[in-house]
Short mmCIF file of C-alpha atoms in Angstrom, two decimals:
data_model
loop_
_atom_site.label_atom_id
_atom_site.label_comp_id
_atom_site.label_asym_id
_atom_site.label_seq_id
_atom_site.Cartn_x
_atom_site.Cartn_y
_atom_site.Cartn_z
CA UNK A 146 -1.47 16.51 5.26
CA UNK A 147 1.45 16.91 2.82
CA UNK A 148 2.45 13.34 1.96
CA UNK A 149 5.97 12.47 0.72
CA UNK A 150 6.23 11.08 -2.60
CA UNK A 151 8.77 10.18 -5.51
CA UNK A 152 8.06 11.15 -9.17
CA UNK A 153 9.31 9.00 -11.93
CA UNK A 154 8.79 9.59 -15.55
CA UNK A 155 6.42 12.01 -17.64
CA UNK A 156 3.08 11.47 -18.90
CA UNK A 157 -0.49 10.54 -17.62
CA UNK A 158 -0.34 10.48 -13.74
CA UNK A 159 -0.25 7.07 -11.96
CA UNK A 160 -0.41 7.01 -8.26
CA UNK A 161 0.96 3.94 -6.33
CA UNK A 162 -0.08 3.41 -2.88
CA UNK A 163 1.83 0.84 -0.67
CA UNK A 164 0.64 -1.70 2.10
CA UNK A 165 1.08 -1.70 5.76
CA UNK A 166 4.75 -1.20 7.13
CA UNK A 167 5.81 -0.39 3.65
CA UNK A 168 6.64 2.76 1.77
CA UNK A 169 6.60 3.91 -1.82
CA UNK A 170 10.25 2.82 -2.34
CA UNK A 171 9.01 -0.66 -2.17
CA UNK A 172 7.48 -0.08 -5.75
CA UNK A 173 10.56 1.67 -7.37
CA UNK A 174 11.27 -1.06 -9.95
CA UNK A 175 7.61 -1.26 -11.03
CA UNK A 176 7.41 2.58 -11.16
CA UNK A 177 10.35 2.66 -13.47
CA UNK A 178 8.76 0.16 -15.78
CA UNK A 179 5.57 2.11 -15.78
CA UNK A 180 7.43 5.44 -16.64
CA UNK A 181 8.77 3.54 -19.69
CA UNK A 182 5.35 2.96 -20.77
CA UNK A 183 4.71 6.93 -20.73
CA UNK A 184 3.40 7.39 -17.29
CA UNK A 185 4.27 10.04 -14.45
CA UNK A 186 4.52 7.76 -11.51
CA UNK A 187 3.98 9.08 -7.98
CA UNK A 188 5.30 6.51 -5.29
CA UNK A 189 3.48 7.71 -2.30
CA UNK A 190 4.30 7.36 1.42
CA UNK A 191 1.07 7.11 3.27
CA UNK A 192 0.68 8.73 6.60
CA UNK A 193 2.43 7.05 9.52
CA UNK A 194 4.85 5.45 6.84
CA UNK A 195 8.01 6.24 5.08
CA UNK A 196 8.95 9.80 5.05
CA UNK A 197 5.41 11.20 5.53
CA UNK A 198 4.18 12.82 8.62
CA UNK A 199 3.08 10.86 11.48
CA UNK A 200 -0.65 11.50 12.75
CA UNK A 201 -2.80 10.44 15.67
CA UNK A 202 -5.54 9.08 13.29
CA UNK A 203 -4.91 6.03 10.84
CA UNK A 204 -7.93 4.85 8.80
CA UNK A 205 -9.08 4.79 5.24
CA UNK A 206 -11.11 8.09 5.30
CA UNK A 207 -8.16 10.00 6.59
CA UNK A 208 -5.65 8.44 4.21
CA UNK A 209 -7.81 8.78 1.16
CA UNK A 210 -8.19 12.29 1.98
CA UNK A 211 -4.43 12.90 2.34
CA UNK A 212 -4.05 11.34 -1.21
CA UNK A 213 -6.81 13.65 -2.65
CA UNK A 214 -4.94 16.64 -1.06
CA UNK A 215 -1.83 15.59 -3.13
CA UNK A 216 -3.92 15.21 -6.40
CA UNK A 217 -5.09 18.60 -5.82
CA UNK A 218 -1.79 20.20 -4.94
CA UNK A 219 -0.20 18.86 -7.90
CA UNK A 220 -3.05 19.59 -10.24
CA UNK A 221 -3.35 15.99 -11.44
CA UNK A 222 -6.23 15.04 -13.54
CA UNK A 223 -7.61 11.59 -14.75
CA UNK A 224 -5.33 9.60 -12.42
CA UNK A 225 -4.85 6.00 -12.53
CA UNK A 226 -4.44 4.70 -8.94
CA UNK A 227 -2.91 1.52 -8.00
CA UNK A 228 -3.13 0.27 -4.19
CA UNK A 229 -1.78 -2.73 -2.70
CA UNK A 230 -3.30 -4.26 0.61
CA UNK A 231 -3.80 -1.36 2.80
CA UNK A 232 -3.12 0.93 0.03
CA UNK A 233 -5.69 -0.93 -1.93
CA UNK A 234 -8.39 0.07 0.79
CA UNK A 235 -7.19 3.54 0.58
CA UNK A 236 -7.44 3.64 -3.24
CA UNK A 237 -11.06 2.11 -3.13
CA UNK A 238 -12.13 4.85 -0.57
CA UNK A 239 -10.57 7.54 -2.68
CA UNK A 240 -12.30 6.25 -5.81
CA UNK A 241 -15.76 6.43 -3.78
CA UNK A 242 -15.13 9.92 -2.22
CA UNK A 243 -13.41 11.54 -5.36
CA UNK A 244 -14.60 9.50 -8.43
CA UNK A 245 -14.19 12.73 -10.66
CA UNK A 246 -10.43 12.65 -10.30
CA UNK A 247 -9.88 8.98 -11.10
CA UNK A 248 -9.57 7.48 -14.51
CA UNK A 249 -9.07 3.89 -13.41
CA UNK A 250 -8.39 1.85 -10.31
CA UNK A 251 -6.20 -1.15 -9.76
CA UNK A 252 -6.46 -3.08 -6.47
CA UNK A 253 -3.72 -5.46 -5.66
CA UNK A 254 -4.76 -8.50 -3.38
CA UNK A 255 -7.39 -7.03 -1.29
CA UNK A 256 -11.19 -6.50 -1.43
CA UNK A 257 -13.56 -3.89 0.17
CA UNK A 258 -14.81 -6.19 2.89
CA UNK A 259 -13.68 -6.22 6.39
CA UNK A 260 -10.37 -8.29 7.20
CA UNK A 261 -9.85 -9.29 10.88
CA UNK A 262 -6.47 -8.22 12.31
CA UNK A 263 -3.75 -10.62 11.31
CA UNK A 264 -0.70 -8.72 11.85
CA UNK A 265 -0.51 -9.24 15.69
CA UNK A 266 2.54 -11.29 15.33
CA UNK A 267 4.41 -8.73 13.35
CA UNK A 268 3.49 -5.98 15.77
CA UNK A 269 4.37 -7.72 18.90
CA UNK A 270 7.76 -8.63 17.23
CA UNK A 271 8.31 -4.96 16.46
CA UNK A 272 7.37 -3.86 19.91
CA UNK A 273 9.87 -6.36 21.44
CA UNK A 274 12.81 -4.68 19.89
CA UNK A 275 14.48 -2.42 22.28
CA UNK A 276 14.75 0.14 19.70
CA UNK A 277 15.91 2.89 21.97
CA UNK A 278 19.06 1.14 23.03
CA UNK A 279 20.12 -1.18 20.12
CA UNK A 280 23.53 -0.35 18.74
CA UNK A 281 23.48 -1.64 15.38
CA UNK A 282 21.07 -2.88 12.60
CA UNK A 283 22.41 -6.55 13.05
CA UNK A 284 21.40 -6.32 16.77
CA UNK A 285 17.76 -4.97 15.78
CA UNK A 286 17.33 -7.69 13.22
CA UNK A 287 18.60 -10.35 15.87
CA UNK A 288 15.91 -9.27 18.29
CA UNK A 289 13.34 -9.09 15.51
CA UNK A 290 14.25 -12.56 14.53
CA UNK A 291 13.24 -14.04 17.81
CA UNK A 292 9.73 -13.95 16.65
CA UNK A 293 9.99 -13.33 12.99
CA UNK A 294 11.78 -16.42 11.50
CA UNK A 295 11.12 -15.66 7.77
CA UNK A 296 14.25 -13.82 6.40
CA UNK A 297 12.34 -11.90 3.63
CA UNK A 298 9.86 -10.63 6.23
CA UNK A 299 12.51 -9.34 8.44
CA UNK A 300 14.42 -7.69 5.56
CA UNK A 301 11.07 -5.92 4.48
CA UNK A 302 10.67 -4.67 8.00
CA UNK A 303 14.13 -3.59 8.36
CA UNK A 304 14.05 -1.23 5.29
CA UNK A 305 12.08 1.08 7.82
CA UNK A 306 14.94 1.18 10.46
CA UNK A 307 17.00 4.37 10.29
CA UNK A 308 19.33 6.30 12.58
CA UNK A 309 17.86 9.51 13.87
CA UNK A 310 19.80 12.83 14.68
CA UNK A 311 20.34 11.84 18.10
CA UNK A 312 22.14 8.69 16.88
CA UNK A 313 19.52 6.36 18.22
CA UNK A 314 17.60 4.03 15.86
CA UNK A 315 14.03 4.25 15.08
CA UNK A 316 11.17 2.95 12.83
CA UNK A 317 10.07 5.29 10.04
CA UNK A 318 6.45 3.96 10.40
CA UNK A 319 4.57 5.02 13.52
CA UNK A 320 4.51 1.96 15.58
CA UNK A 321 2.58 3.33 18.34
CA UNK A 322 -0.40 4.44 16.28
CA UNK A 323 -0.50 1.42 14.08
CA UNK A 324 -0.44 -0.82 17.11
CA UNK A 325 -3.19 1.16 18.65
CA UNK A 326 -5.32 1.35 15.51
CA UNK A 327 -4.56 -1.87 13.61
CA UNK A 328 -8.28 -2.71 13.50
CA UNK A 329 -8.77 0.21 11.23
CA UNK A 330 -6.46 -1.22 8.64
CA UNK A 331 -8.69 -4.07 7.93
CA UNK A 332 -12.00 -1.97 8.03
CA UNK A 333 -14.54 -2.35 5.31
CA UNK A 334 -14.74 0.21 2.47
CA UNK A 335 -18.39 0.94 2.04
CA UNK A 336 -20.53 2.92 -0.40
CA UNK A 337 -24.40 3.66 -0.63
CA UNK A 338 -24.07 4.19 -4.41
CA UNK A 339 -22.16 2.06 -6.94
CA UNK A 340 -19.06 3.65 -8.43
CA UNK A 341 -19.03 4.11 -12.33
CA UNK A 342 -15.34 3.38 -12.75
CA UNK A 343 -13.28 0.44 -14.41
CA UNK A 344 -11.57 -1.40 -11.59
CA UNK A 345 -9.17 -4.36 -11.99
CA UNK A 346 -8.67 -6.42 -8.86
CA UNK A 347 -5.51 -8.46 -8.92
CA UNK A 348 -5.06 -11.74 -6.88
CA UNK A 349 -1.79 -13.52 -6.12
CA UNK A 350 -2.36 -17.07 -7.01
CA UNK A 351 -0.97 -18.31 -3.75
CA UNK A 352 -2.58 -15.65 -1.56
CA UNK A 353 -5.70 -16.19 0.53
CA UNK A 354 -6.49 -12.40 0.74
CA UNK A 355 -9.03 -12.91 -2.05
CA UNK A 356 -11.05 -16.14 -2.09
CA UNK A 357 -13.20 -17.62 -4.87
CA UNK A 358 -16.49 -15.92 -5.41
CA UNK A 359 -15.80 -12.88 -3.17
CA UNK A 360 -15.67 -10.44 -6.08
CA UNK A 361 -19.47 -10.72 -6.40
CA UNK A 362 -19.95 -8.64 -3.30
CA UNK A 363 -17.26 -6.15 -4.40
CA UNK A 364 -19.39 -5.53 -7.59
CA UNK A 365 -22.19 -3.91 -5.40
CA UNK A 366 -19.76 -1.00 -4.97
CA UNK A 367 -17.65 -1.32 -8.25
CA UNK A 368 -20.09 -2.92 -10.92
CA UNK A 369 -17.30 -2.60 -13.66
CA UNK A 370 -14.89 -4.74 -11.60
CA UNK A 371 -13.04 -7.60 -13.10
CA UNK A 372 -10.53 -9.94 -11.53
CA UNK A 373 -7.10 -11.19 -12.94
CA UNK A 374 -5.18 -13.97 -11.08
CA UNK A 375 -1.30 -14.01 -11.25
CA UNK A 376 -0.01 -17.45 -10.81
CA UNK A 377 2.99 -18.12 -8.59
CA UNK A 378 2.56 -15.03 -6.57
CA UNK A 379 1.78 -14.50 -2.86
CA UNK A 380 0.27 -11.28 -1.41
CA UNK A 381 3.51 -9.44 -2.46
CA UNK A 382 2.47 -9.92 -6.13
CA UNK A 383 4.84 -6.97 -7.41
CA UNK A 384 7.91 -8.77 -5.66
CA UNK A 385 6.79 -12.19 -6.68
CA UNK A 386 5.83 -11.57 -10.36
CA UNK A 387 6.86 -8.02 -11.39
CA UNK A 388 6.89 -8.74 -15.06
CA UNK A 389 3.63 -10.44 -15.06
CA UNK A 390 2.08 -7.76 -13.03
CA UNK A 391 3.16 -5.12 -15.41
CA UNK A 392 1.57 -7.01 -18.40
CA UNK A 393 -1.67 -7.41 -16.56
CA UNK A 394 -1.83 -3.68 -15.58
CA UNK A 395 -0.91 -2.49 -19.04
CA UNK A 396 -3.40 -4.80 -20.72
CA UNK A 397 -6.13 -3.37 -18.43
CA UNK A 398 -5.36 0.21 -19.16
CA UNK A 399 -4.93 -0.08 -22.84
CA UNK A 400 -8.53 -1.49 -22.94
CA UNK A 401 -9.56 1.92 -21.24
CA UNK A 402 -8.20 3.80 -24.03
#
């Protein structure tokens, strides 16, 4: 599958993989900062998200293979890969399956283990929007707001709303497939062998996606893994603490040089 991406800067390749319901555009500010550090940054839209194609299957294996095809088609070598949440699962799977292409791995606020479905409220709220008949963005947000009270969450989801050629509104993500296969988003990333790769796991200090002591199991797959905690940040570390995130990432990468 040919994924959509935006490229910023020139230098060593750096791929960013977004989370569920997101897109590469969510990382634009961070990508520009990385470009100033001498990286060629690829903000990727994963399948069933953003401007990338929709597909009937949605799981870590399929998505990691999509990213590997992007690496191959752009002749990228020694790539730094950063993945957030769902994108972190994809990044870990990519590192397991194609270690030879990866220089360093950064995983933001997610671990390899299984996560139970916890997006049901969001999915039900999205499904409740009468997307074929809403007349304006305001109307769509009002319907979304019946079940999603937090404004920042609504605004994040509304970034995916667009007007199609037939003038009706639609979601850029593939809501049907995501709803049907949401269990796959949290599936465990597994490997029968240890991956010899420097890996940085980053936890948002206020997030509960990574709990104390859980990194021990992750080291069975990634024995060189380390953990950094960014305080005053929730699951969306790049939105809550972008400057600190960049600092932590760059310190990690400089130690690999």
